[in-house]
Short mmCIF file of C-alpha atoms in Angstrom, two decimals:
data_model
loop_
_atom_site.label_atom_id
_atom_site.label_comp_id
_atom_site.label_asym_id
_atom_site.label_seq_id
_atom_site.Cartn_x
_atom_site.Cartn_y
_atom_site.Cartn_z
CA MET A 8 -61.86 -6.07 21.18
CA PHE A 9 -59.72 -3.32 19.66
CA ASP A 10 -59.39 -5.63 16.63
CA LYS A 11 -58.75 -2.97 14.05
CA TYR A 12 -56.15 -1.19 16.15
CA LEU A 13 -53.81 -4.14 16.78
CA ILE A 14 -51.42 -3.45 13.90
CA VAL A 15 -50.06 0.08 14.20
CA ASP A 16 -50.74 1.84 10.89
CA GLY A 17 -47.70 2.17 8.67
CA SER A 18 -45.46 0.06 10.88
CA GLY A 19 -44.42 -2.78 8.57
CA ARG A 20 -40.71 -2.77 7.80
CA ASN A 21 -37.86 -4.99 6.69
CA VAL A 22 -35.19 -5.50 9.35
CA VAL A 23 -31.67 -5.01 8.07
CA ASP A 24 -28.58 -6.19 9.93
CA ASP A 25 -25.10 -5.60 8.55
CA GLY A 26 -26.45 -4.83 5.11
CA LYS A 27 -28.59 -7.97 4.91
CA VAL A 28 -32.33 -8.38 5.44
CA VAL A 29 -32.84 -10.68 8.41
CA GLY A 30 -36.51 -10.23 9.10
CA PHE A 31 -39.75 -8.30 8.97
CA GLU A 32 -41.50 -6.56 11.84
CA VAL A 33 -44.65 -4.66 12.77
CA ASP A 34 -45.64 -2.65 15.82
CA ALA A 35 -48.62 -3.89 17.79
CA ARG A 36 -51.07 -2.87 20.49
CA ILE A 37 -52.54 -5.29 23.01
CA ALA A 38 -56.01 -6.72 22.29
CA TYR A 39 -57.25 -6.02 25.79
CA TYR A 40 -58.44 -3.13 27.95
CA ARG A 41 -55.49 -3.43 30.37
CA GLY A 42 -51.83 -4.39 30.29
CA LEU A 43 -50.89 -8.03 30.84
CA GLY A 44 -47.96 -9.93 32.30
CA LEU A 45 -45.93 -11.51 29.51
CA SER A 46 -46.43 -15.09 30.74
CA MET A 47 -50.08 -14.64 29.78
CA VAL A 48 -49.35 -13.47 26.21
CA GLU A 49 -49.60 -16.97 24.83
CA ASP A 50 -48.95 -16.31 21.17
CA VAL A 51 -48.46 -13.55 18.67
CA SER A 52 -48.38 -14.63 15.05
CA LEU A 53 -47.73 -12.86 11.77
CA THR A 54 -49.06 -13.91 8.39
CA VAL A 55 -47.72 -12.00 5.39
CA ASP A 56 -49.28 -12.43 1.96
CA GLY A 57 -50.79 -15.73 3.05
CA VAL A 58 -47.66 -17.19 4.62
CA THR A 59 -47.77 -17.71 8.38
CA PHE A 60 -44.43 -17.52 10.12
CA ALA A 61 -43.42 -20.19 12.63
CA ARG A 62 -43.58 -19.50 16.35
CA GLU A 63 -39.87 -20.37 16.62
CA ASP A 64 -39.05 -17.64 14.12
CA THR A 65 -41.05 -14.97 15.98
CA THR A 66 -39.83 -12.61 18.70
CA PHE A 67 -41.71 -10.12 20.88
CA SER A 68 -40.13 -6.86 22.05
CA VAL A 69 -41.47 -4.27 24.46
CA HIS A 70 -39.69 -1.25 26.06
CA GLY A 71 -36.31 -2.56 24.96
CA ASN A 72 -36.76 -6.18 26.10
CA THR A 73 -36.86 -8.93 23.48
CA TYR A 74 -38.14 -12.45 24.05
CA ARG A 75 -38.60 -15.67 22.14
CA LEU A 76 -42.24 -16.72 22.56
CA ASP A 77 -41.46 -20.01 24.33
CA ASP A 78 -39.22 -18.14 26.80
CA MET A 79 -41.96 -15.59 27.45
CA GLU A 80 -44.12 -18.31 29.05
CA GLN A 81 -41.96 -18.00 32.18
CA VAL A 82 -41.76 -14.20 32.33
CA VAL A 83 -43.73 -12.99 35.36
CA ASP A 84 -41.84 -9.76 36.02
CA ASP A 85 -42.42 -7.96 32.71
CA ARG A 86 -45.61 -6.68 31.09
CA TRP A 87 -47.12 -5.46 27.84
CA GLY A 88 -48.58 -2.12 28.93
CA PHE A 89 -52.01 -0.97 27.78
CA SER A 90 -50.54 2.08 26.05
CA GLU A 91 -47.41 0.34 24.82
CA LYS A 92 -46.58 -0.58 21.27
CA ALA A 93 -44.76 -3.90 21.09
CA THR A 94 -42.67 -5.01 18.12
CA ILE A 95 -43.34 -8.41 16.61
CA ARG A 96 -40.47 -9.59 14.45
CA VAL A 97 -40.19 -12.67 12.27
CA SER A 98 -36.86 -13.84 10.94
CA THR A 99 -36.70 -14.35 7.22
CA PRO A 100 -33.85 -14.22 4.72
CA GLU A 101 -36.24 -12.93 2.06
CA PRO A 102 -36.86 -9.20 2.09
CA LEU A 103 -40.39 -8.06 1.47
CA SER A 104 -40.58 -6.22 -1.82
CA ALA A 105 -41.27 -2.51 -1.71
CA GLY A 106 -44.96 -1.84 -1.92
CA GLU A 107 -48.15 -3.22 -0.45
CA HIS A 108 -48.40 -6.43 1.52
CA THR A 109 -51.32 -8.01 3.34
CA VAL A 110 -50.36 -8.55 6.95
CA THR A 111 -52.40 -10.35 9.60
CA LEU A 112 -51.48 -10.20 13.27
CA SER A 113 -53.06 -12.70 15.62
CA GLU A 114 -52.82 -12.38 19.41
CA ARG A 115 -53.73 -15.10 21.89
CA LEU A 116 -54.07 -13.89 25.49
CA ARG A 117 -54.71 -16.02 28.59
CA ILE A 118 -57.16 -14.00 30.68
CA SER A 119 -57.85 -15.46 34.09
CA TYR A 120 -61.58 -14.75 34.42
CA ILE A 121 -62.45 -16.03 30.92
CA PRO A 122 -62.74 -19.82 30.42
CA MET A 123 -60.65 -20.00 27.21
CA PRO A 124 -57.82 -17.80 25.90
CA THR A 125 -58.96 -15.00 23.59
CA VAL A 126 -57.80 -14.84 19.98
CA THR A 127 -57.99 -11.50 18.21
CA ARG A 128 -56.88 -10.73 14.66
CA ASP A 129 -56.20 -7.64 12.62
CA THR A 130 -55.46 -7.60 8.91
CA LYS A 131 -54.05 -4.52 7.25
CA ILE A 132 -52.42 -3.68 3.97
CA LEU A 133 -49.05 -2.24 4.87
CA THR A 134 -46.78 -0.35 2.50
CA VAL A 135 -43.23 -1.53 3.01
CA ALA A 136 -40.20 0.46 1.91
CA GLY A 137 -37.70 -1.46 -0.15
CA ALA A 138 -34.85 -3.13 1.68
CA MET B 12 -87.12 13.89 45.55
CA PRO B 13 -86.26 12.47 49.00
CA ASP B 14 -82.93 13.41 50.54
CA HIS B 15 -80.08 11.20 49.57
CA LYS B 16 -76.28 11.08 49.77
CA ILE B 17 -75.55 9.41 46.44
CA LYS B 18 -72.52 10.82 44.69
CA ARG B 19 -71.42 10.82 41.04
CA GLY B 20 -68.16 9.46 39.67
CA VAL B 21 -66.55 7.82 36.67
CA SER B 22 -64.39 4.77 36.14
CA PHE B 23 -61.63 5.41 33.67
CA TYR B 24 -62.63 2.09 32.11
CA SER B 25 -65.15 4.32 30.38
CA TYR B 26 -62.45 6.22 28.51
CA GLN B 27 -60.50 3.12 27.43
CA GLU B 28 -60.92 3.80 23.69
CA GLU B 29 -59.51 7.32 23.83
CA TYR B 30 -56.78 6.35 26.28
CA PHE B 31 -55.73 3.38 24.12
CA LEU B 32 -55.47 5.54 21.02
CA GLY B 33 -53.60 8.31 22.81
CA LYS B 34 -56.42 10.84 22.47
CA LEU B 35 -56.61 11.24 26.27
CA ASP B 36 -53.86 10.93 28.83
CA LEU B 37 -54.37 10.46 32.57
CA GLU B 38 -54.73 14.16 33.28
CA GLY B 39 -57.15 14.41 30.35
CA CYS B 40 -59.36 11.70 31.85
CA ILE B 41 -59.42 13.48 35.19
CA ALA B 42 -60.23 16.79 33.51
CA GLU B 43 -63.16 15.24 31.60
CA ALA B 44 -64.55 13.78 34.82
CA ALA B 45 -64.29 17.12 36.60
CA LYS B 46 -66.05 18.92 33.72
CA ILE B 47 -69.25 16.94 34.32
CA GLY B 48 -69.07 16.96 38.12
CA ALA B 49 -68.18 13.25 38.25
CA ASN B 50 -65.71 13.95 40.99
CA GLY B 51 -65.30 10.41 42.33
CA ILE B 52 -62.52 8.71 40.36
CA GLU B 53 -62.34 4.98 39.81
CA VAL B 54 -58.98 3.98 38.38
CA ILE B 55 -57.75 0.79 36.74
CA PRO B 56 -54.02 1.05 37.44
CA GLU B 57 -53.24 -1.73 34.96
CA GLN B 58 -54.77 0.51 32.31
CA SER B 59 -53.54 3.93 33.40
CA PHE B 60 -49.97 3.12 34.44
CA ASP B 61 -47.66 1.14 32.15
CA SER B 62 -45.25 1.03 35.10
CA PHE B 63 -47.74 -1.12 37.08
CA PRO B 64 -47.22 -2.37 39.72
CA HIS B 65 -44.08 -0.29 40.27
CA LEU B 66 -45.56 3.22 40.15
CA SER B 67 -42.87 5.82 40.70
CA ALA B 68 -42.92 8.50 43.38
CA ALA B 69 -43.24 11.04 40.56
CA GLU B 70 -46.32 9.28 39.14
CA LEU B 71 -47.98 9.17 42.56
CA GLU B 72 -47.18 12.83 43.15
CA ALA B 73 -48.61 13.76 39.76
CA TRP B 74 -51.77 11.74 40.51
CA HIS B 75 -52.41 13.59 43.76
CA GLY B 76 -51.52 16.87 42.06
CA TYR B 77 -54.22 16.31 39.43
CA MET B 78 -56.76 15.52 42.16
CA SER B 79 -56.04 18.88 43.78
CA LYS B 80 -55.95 20.76 40.50
CA TYR B 81 -59.31 19.43 39.28
CA GLY B 82 -61.10 19.02 42.61
CA THR B 83 -61.60 15.28 42.14
CA THR B 84 -61.29 12.51 44.73
CA PRO B 85 -59.78 9.04 44.31
CA VAL B 86 -62.49 6.55 45.25
CA ALA B 87 -62.04 3.08 43.75
CA TYR B 88 -59.19 0.92 42.48
CA ASP B 89 -59.91 -2.05 40.20
CA LEU B 90 -57.77 -5.08 40.94
CA PHE B 91 -57.28 -8.14 38.77
CA LEU B 92 -56.20 -11.52 40.06
CA ASP B 93 -54.06 -13.36 37.51
CA ARG B 94 -54.91 -16.85 38.72
CA LYS B 95 -53.70 -18.17 35.35
CA ARG B 96 -50.38 -16.32 35.54
CA TYR B 97 -48.58 -19.64 35.04
CA LYS B 98 -49.32 -21.89 32.09
CA ASN B 99 -49.56 -25.14 34.02
CA ARG B 100 -51.08 -24.24 37.36
CA LEU B 101 -53.32 -21.78 39.18
CA LEU B 102 -51.93 -19.35 41.73
CA THR B 103 -51.77 -20.82 45.21
CA LEU B 104 -53.85 -19.33 48.01
CA GLU B 105 -50.73 -17.59 49.35
CA GLU B 106 -49.85 -16.13 45.95
CA GLY B 107 -53.43 -14.89 45.56
CA VAL B 108 -53.37 -13.18 48.94
CA GLU B 109 -49.97 -11.66 48.14
CA SER B 110 -51.41 -10.19 44.94
CA VAL B 111 -54.43 -8.68 46.72
CA VAL B 112 -52.25 -7.27 49.51
CA ARG B 113 -50.02 -5.66 46.87
CA ASP B 114 -53.14 -3.98 45.48
CA ILE B 115 -54.33 -2.89 48.95
CA LYS B 116 -51.00 -1.12 49.55
CA LEU B 117 -51.01 0.53 46.13
CA ALA B 118 -54.66 1.58 46.48
CA SER B 119 -53.75 3.22 49.77
CA LYS B 120 -50.91 5.14 48.08
CA LEU B 121 -53.33 6.31 45.40
CA GLY B 122 -55.76 7.49 48.08
CA CYS B 123 -58.51 5.05 47.11
CA SER B 124 -60.90 3.88 49.83
CA VAL B 125 -62.47 0.94 47.97
CA ILE B 126 -61.02 -1.87 45.89
CA ARG B 127 -63.03 -3.64 43.20
CA VAL B 128 -62.31 -7.30 43.85
CA ILE B 129 -62.84 -9.06 40.54
CA ILE B 130 -65.41 -11.85 40.67
CA ASN B 131 -63.02 -14.71 39.84
CA THR B 132 -61.19 -14.09 43.14
CA PRO B 133 -61.86 -17.05 45.47
CA ALA B 134 -63.64 -16.23 48.74
CA GLU B 135 -60.79 -17.72 50.77
CA VAL B 136 -58.36 -15.21 49.23
CA VAL B 137 -60.62 -12.33 50.28
CA GLU B 138 -60.93 -13.79 53.77
CA LYS B 139 -57.15 -13.96 54.25
CA ALA B 140 -56.72 -10.43 52.86
CA ALA B 141 -59.37 -8.98 55.20
CA PRO B 142 -56.97 -8.07 58.06
CA TYR B 143 -54.85 -6.07 55.59
CA ALA B 144 -57.92 -4.24 54.33
CA LEU B 145 -58.66 -3.22 57.92
CA GLU B 146 -55.03 -2.26 58.60
CA TYR B 147 -54.72 -0.06 55.51
CA GLY B 148 -58.26 1.30 55.69
CA VAL B 149 -59.14 0.10 52.17
CA LYS B 150 -62.43 -1.76 51.69
CA LEU B 151 -62.54 -4.91 49.59
CA ALA B 152 -65.74 -4.92 47.55
CA VAL B 153 -66.48 -8.06 45.56
CA GLU B 154 -67.93 -7.14 42.20
CA ILE B 155 -71.25 -8.81 41.39
CA HIS B 156 -71.11 -8.82 37.59
CA SER B 157 -73.34 -10.67 35.15
CA PRO B 158 -73.89 -13.58 34.75
CA MET B 159 -73.57 -13.78 38.53
CA ARG B 160 -76.67 -13.33 40.69
CA TYR B 161 -76.90 -12.38 44.36
CA ASP B 162 -78.01 -15.94 45.23
CA HIS B 163 -75.47 -17.79 43.07
CA ARG B 164 -73.36 -20.56 44.64
CA TRP B 165 -70.10 -18.63 44.03
CA VAL B 166 -71.53 -15.36 45.37
CA ASN B 167 -72.93 -17.15 48.44
CA GLU B 168 -69.39 -18.24 49.33
CA HIS B 169 -68.35 -14.59 49.25
CA LEU B 170 -71.41 -13.49 51.24
CA GLU B 171 -70.63 -16.12 53.88
CA VAL B 172 -67.13 -14.69 54.32
CA ILE B 173 -68.34 -11.08 54.26
CA HIS B 174 -70.92 -11.73 56.98
CA ARG B 175 -68.68 -13.95 59.09
CA VAL B 176 -65.67 -11.58 59.10
CA ASP B 177 -67.90 -8.50 59.31
CA ASN B 178 -64.99 -6.11 60.00
CA GLY B 179 -66.48 -3.21 58.05
CA PHE B 180 -63.97 -3.69 55.25
CA LEU B 181 -65.48 -6.58 53.30
CA GLY B 182 -68.50 -5.95 51.11
CA LEU B 183 -70.00 -5.83 47.64
CA LEU B 184 -69.65 -3.83 44.47
CA PRO B 185 -72.77 -4.29 42.32
CA ASP B 186 -72.30 -3.85 38.59
CA MET B 187 -75.53 -2.58 37.03
CA GLY B 188 -75.08 -4.95 34.08
CA THR B 189 -77.07 -7.51 36.10
CA PHE B 190 -80.16 -5.37 35.42
CA VAL B 191 -80.28 -5.58 31.62
CA ALA B 192 -83.98 -5.57 30.68
CA ARG B 193 -83.44 -6.15 26.96
CA LEU B 194 -80.34 -7.04 24.92
CA PRO B 195 -78.23 -3.99 24.15
CA ARG B 196 -78.88 -2.67 20.67
CA VAL B 197 -75.15 -2.12 20.04
CA ILE B 198 -74.60 -5.85 20.53
CA THR B 199 -77.38 -7.09 18.25
CA GLN B 200 -76.40 -4.57 15.59
CA ARG B 201 -72.81 -5.78 15.71
CA ALA B 202 -74.03 -9.37 15.38
CA LEU B 203 -75.94 -8.40 12.24
CA ARG B 204 -72.83 -6.74 10.80
CA GLU B 205 -70.98 -9.99 11.45
CA GLY B 206 -73.57 -11.90 9.42
CA ALA B 207 -76.22 -12.92 11.96
CA THR B 208 -79.66 -13.79 10.56
CA PRO B 209 -82.12 -10.93 11.20
CA ALA B 210 -85.03 -13.26 12.04
CA LEU B 211 -82.89 -15.22 14.52
CA VAL B 212 -81.53 -12.03 16.12
CA GLU B 213 -85.13 -10.89 16.66
CA TYR B 214 -85.93 -14.30 18.08
CA ILE B 215 -83.01 -14.17 20.51
CA GLU B 216 -84.07 -10.68 21.62
CA LYS B 217 -87.62 -11.93 22.20
CA ILE B 218 -86.53 -14.99 24.19
CA TYR B 219 -84.21 -12.84 26.33
CA GLN B 220 -87.12 -10.66 27.33
CA GLU B 221 -89.67 -13.45 27.76
CA GLN B 222 -87.78 -16.34 29.34
CA PRO B 223 -84.63 -14.98 30.98
CA THR B 224 -83.96 -18.07 33.13
CA ASP B 225 -83.83 -20.31 30.08
CA LEU B 226 -80.92 -18.75 28.24
CA HIS B 227 -78.60 -21.75 28.58
CA THR B 228 -80.76 -23.60 26.05
CA LEU B 229 -80.57 -20.86 23.45
CA ALA B 230 -77.34 -21.88 21.72
CA PRO B 231 -78.38 -25.44 20.81
CA GLU B 232 -81.88 -24.26 19.91
CA ILE B 233 -80.51 -21.60 17.55
CA ALA B 234 -78.28 -24.25 15.95
CA TRP B 235 -81.37 -26.43 15.31
CA ARG B 236 -83.17 -23.44 13.85
CA GLY B 237 -80.39 -23.11 11.27
CA GLY B 238 -78.23 -20.53 13.00
CA ASN B 239 -74.87 -19.61 11.50
CA PRO B 240 -71.74 -18.91 13.61
CA ALA B 241 -72.72 -15.26 14.18
CA ASP B 242 -76.18 -16.37 15.38
CA LEU B 243 -74.60 -18.91 17.73
CA THR B 244 -72.19 -16.33 19.09
CA LEU B 245 -75.07 -13.97 19.91
CA ALA B 246 -77.03 -16.81 21.52
CA GLY B 247 -74.06 -17.55 23.76
CA GLU B 248 -73.56 -13.87 24.61
CA ALA B 249 -77.22 -13.50 25.57
CA ALA B 250 -76.70 -16.04 28.34
CA TRP B 251 -74.09 -13.75 29.94
CA TYR B 252 -76.66 -11.00 30.60
CA ASN B 253 -79.03 -10.85 33.55
CA ASN B 254 -82.37 -9.21 34.16
CA LEU B 255 -82.56 -9.22 37.94
CA ASP B 256 -84.94 -7.06 39.94
CA PRO B 257 -82.96 -4.04 41.22
CA ARG B 258 -84.77 -4.41 44.56
CA VAL B 259 -82.35 -7.26 45.30
CA LEU B 260 -79.86 -4.52 46.23
CA LEU B 261 -82.00 -3.67 49.28
CA ASP B 262 -81.08 -7.06 50.80
CA HIS B 263 -77.39 -6.08 50.84
CA MET B 264 -77.34 -2.31 51.32
CA PRO B 265 -75.09 -2.05 54.41
CA TYR B 266 -72.41 -3.99 52.54
CA ILE B 267 -72.62 -2.11 49.24
CA PHE B 268 -69.49 0.06 49.19
CA HIS B 269 -69.48 1.22 45.55
CA ILE B 270 -71.51 0.81 42.38
CA GLN B 271 -70.29 0.44 38.80
CA ALA B 272 -72.92 2.15 36.66
CA LYS B 273 -72.40 -0.11 33.65
CA PHE B 274 -73.87 1.13 30.36
CA TYR B 275 -73.71 0.16 26.70
CA GLU B 276 -75.54 3.01 24.97
CA MET B 277 -76.95 6.31 26.17
CA THR B 278 -79.57 7.28 23.61
CA ASP B 279 -80.26 10.76 22.29
CA ASP B 280 -83.09 10.88 24.85
CA LEU B 281 -80.50 10.51 27.62
CA VAL B 282 -81.60 7.09 28.83
CA GLU B 283 -79.70 3.82 28.80
CA TYR B 284 -81.16 1.62 26.05
CA SER B 285 -81.22 -1.58 28.17
CA ILE B 286 -80.85 -0.74 31.85
CA PRO B 287 -83.66 0.89 33.92
CA TYR B 288 -81.65 3.47 35.81
CA ASP B 289 -84.82 5.18 37.03
CA LYS B 290 -85.78 2.04 38.97
CA ILE B 291 -82.20 1.56 40.14
CA VAL B 292 -81.82 5.08 41.53
CA ASP B 293 -85.22 4.77 43.28
CA VAL B 294 -83.95 1.62 45.00
CA LEU B 295 -80.66 3.25 45.99
CA VAL B 296 -82.46 6.25 47.48
CA GLU B 297 -84.87 3.97 49.31
CA GLY B 298 -81.98 1.93 50.68
CA GLY B 299 -79.96 4.95 51.80
CA TYR B 300 -76.96 4.22 49.58
CA ASP B 301 -74.31 6.85 50.28
CA GLY B 302 -71.54 5.83 47.89
CA TYR B 303 -70.72 6.67 44.31
CA LEU B 304 -72.50 5.88 41.06
CA SER B 305 -69.39 5.29 38.95
CA SER B 306 -69.93 5.37 35.17
CA GLU B 307 -68.63 2.31 33.38
CA TYR B 308 -69.09 2.67 29.62
CA GLU B 309 -68.70 -0.61 27.78
CA GLY B 310 -70.16 0.20 24.38
CA ASN B 311 -66.94 1.01 22.52
CA ARG B 312 -66.00 -2.54 21.61
CA HIS B 313 -69.39 -3.04 19.94
CA ILE B 314 -69.24 -0.02 17.66
CA GLN B 315 -65.52 0.59 17.04
CA ASP B 316 -65.60 -1.41 13.81
CA VAL B 317 -67.90 1.08 12.10
CA GLN B 318 -67.67 4.41 13.85
CA GLU B 319 -65.39 6.64 15.83
CA VAL B 320 -66.14 6.11 19.49
CA ASP B 321 -67.01 9.13 21.66
CA SER B 322 -66.80 7.85 25.21
CA ILE B 323 -66.64 11.37 26.57
CA GLU B 324 -70.06 12.17 25.12
CA GLN B 325 -71.50 8.85 26.31
CA VAL B 326 -70.34 9.48 29.88
CA ARG B 327 -71.58 13.07 29.73
CA ARG B 328 -75.04 11.78 28.74
CA GLN B 329 -75.08 9.28 31.57
CA HIS B 330 -74.34 12.05 34.04
CA GLU B 331 -77.08 14.24 32.59
CA MET B 332 -79.39 11.31 33.34
CA PHE B 333 -77.95 10.91 36.85
CA LYS B 334 -78.40 14.62 37.58
CA ARG B 335 -82.05 14.32 36.60
CA LEU B 336 -82.64 11.11 38.57
CA LEU B 337 -80.79 12.41 41.62
CA GLY B 338 -82.71 15.68 41.65
CA GLU B 339 -79.63 17.79 40.96
CA SER B 340 -80.27 20.99 39.09
CA ASP B 341 -77.52 23.00 37.47
CA THR B 342 -78.46 26.04 39.52
CA ALA B 343 -78.49 24.18 42.83
CA GLU B 344 -75.42 24.23 45.04
CA LYS B 345 -73.13 21.29 44.44
CA LYS B 346 -73.67 18.58 47.03
CA VAL B 347 -70.62 18.02 49.21
#
């Protein structure tokens, strides 16, 4: 559900630190009709122009808190709110060129009353400003 | 129309699309409910408050302020039990009770008199939480949601607890999605958009209406009839719907604290495409139900890929239908 709303329109951007590109990030909404404790956000994954980034290179940030995905498995006192936009960042030394890129976000959520975790995907063409 | 005490309300689940996209905020949801006389509010705090479960004093004050401003009443609070909070184990019984008690206290602060206990909550958790329900004056109503039936093994465990404890604060919350007479059109149309085979979709619709106790055999059968993944998905979904006789509610009336008026599509003729609300309201009047009919629109996810969702209009239509079925006229005095 909410498939086509997962990637916030226009939110793809290179991440620059100290003059160097260190990553790429998008803003995301939760694929669910309520907020969820972070321990139950099993995976968020970005694929850019056909290349899927590794889980170890992905971080999840919400209301100022940033987590590595493996660390998030233990987080029971923080949540991704229903109305909140989270930031999914992947580390990469290669800046994305200015212009259009095909970005797929995949979210896997562990929902207690459903037998298997849900997987929801959104693919958008995002225009990225040059680094 | 015989006398009755049935009241109209709305669950903010119904406005999830607009809320998610920032088209409505909490006050906006309350205002929309008040506009159509759906004065009983059912709230899903995990949807409406990003601060959940730590709602601030200011948020609680604003909530009660909106109730006064718009003349609405808090009625129901939907809890969730995150039994799979941890990757490698289920919540213990104690952790489950702690979670429900947290919700009882918060429901009390929000002024809600009924809690929707989600169906995956074990009966023993509800039993241990019962004294807290009594203490805080908040009823625990176990939601009977499809594919559950009123005589199912899991539901019978809950009924056994409800009847044994019998403290006036344990009961049921029927979801009207157990009375789906034919598959919702918004679901079959979505399946077709996803590539389902028209002849097989028609077949699945026919079987649903003709042999509703046989739905667990549909998925393999559709595979043998050459079904593609979209066909198989629809076959599996069909098994999650129920077509019970609404008269089953009469067996449980004293324990029915609240009703979620589930709907998938209100047509231009102001009827629900799949669910016989005329029969349901007749049963509720006959049984003397005196709680709320709380709109629960669940059509958005099936149409959001191809059209802009208008939950406000869908809920408005459902309440036009309720007004007709409940014998309310616009010129009559509002029932208290």
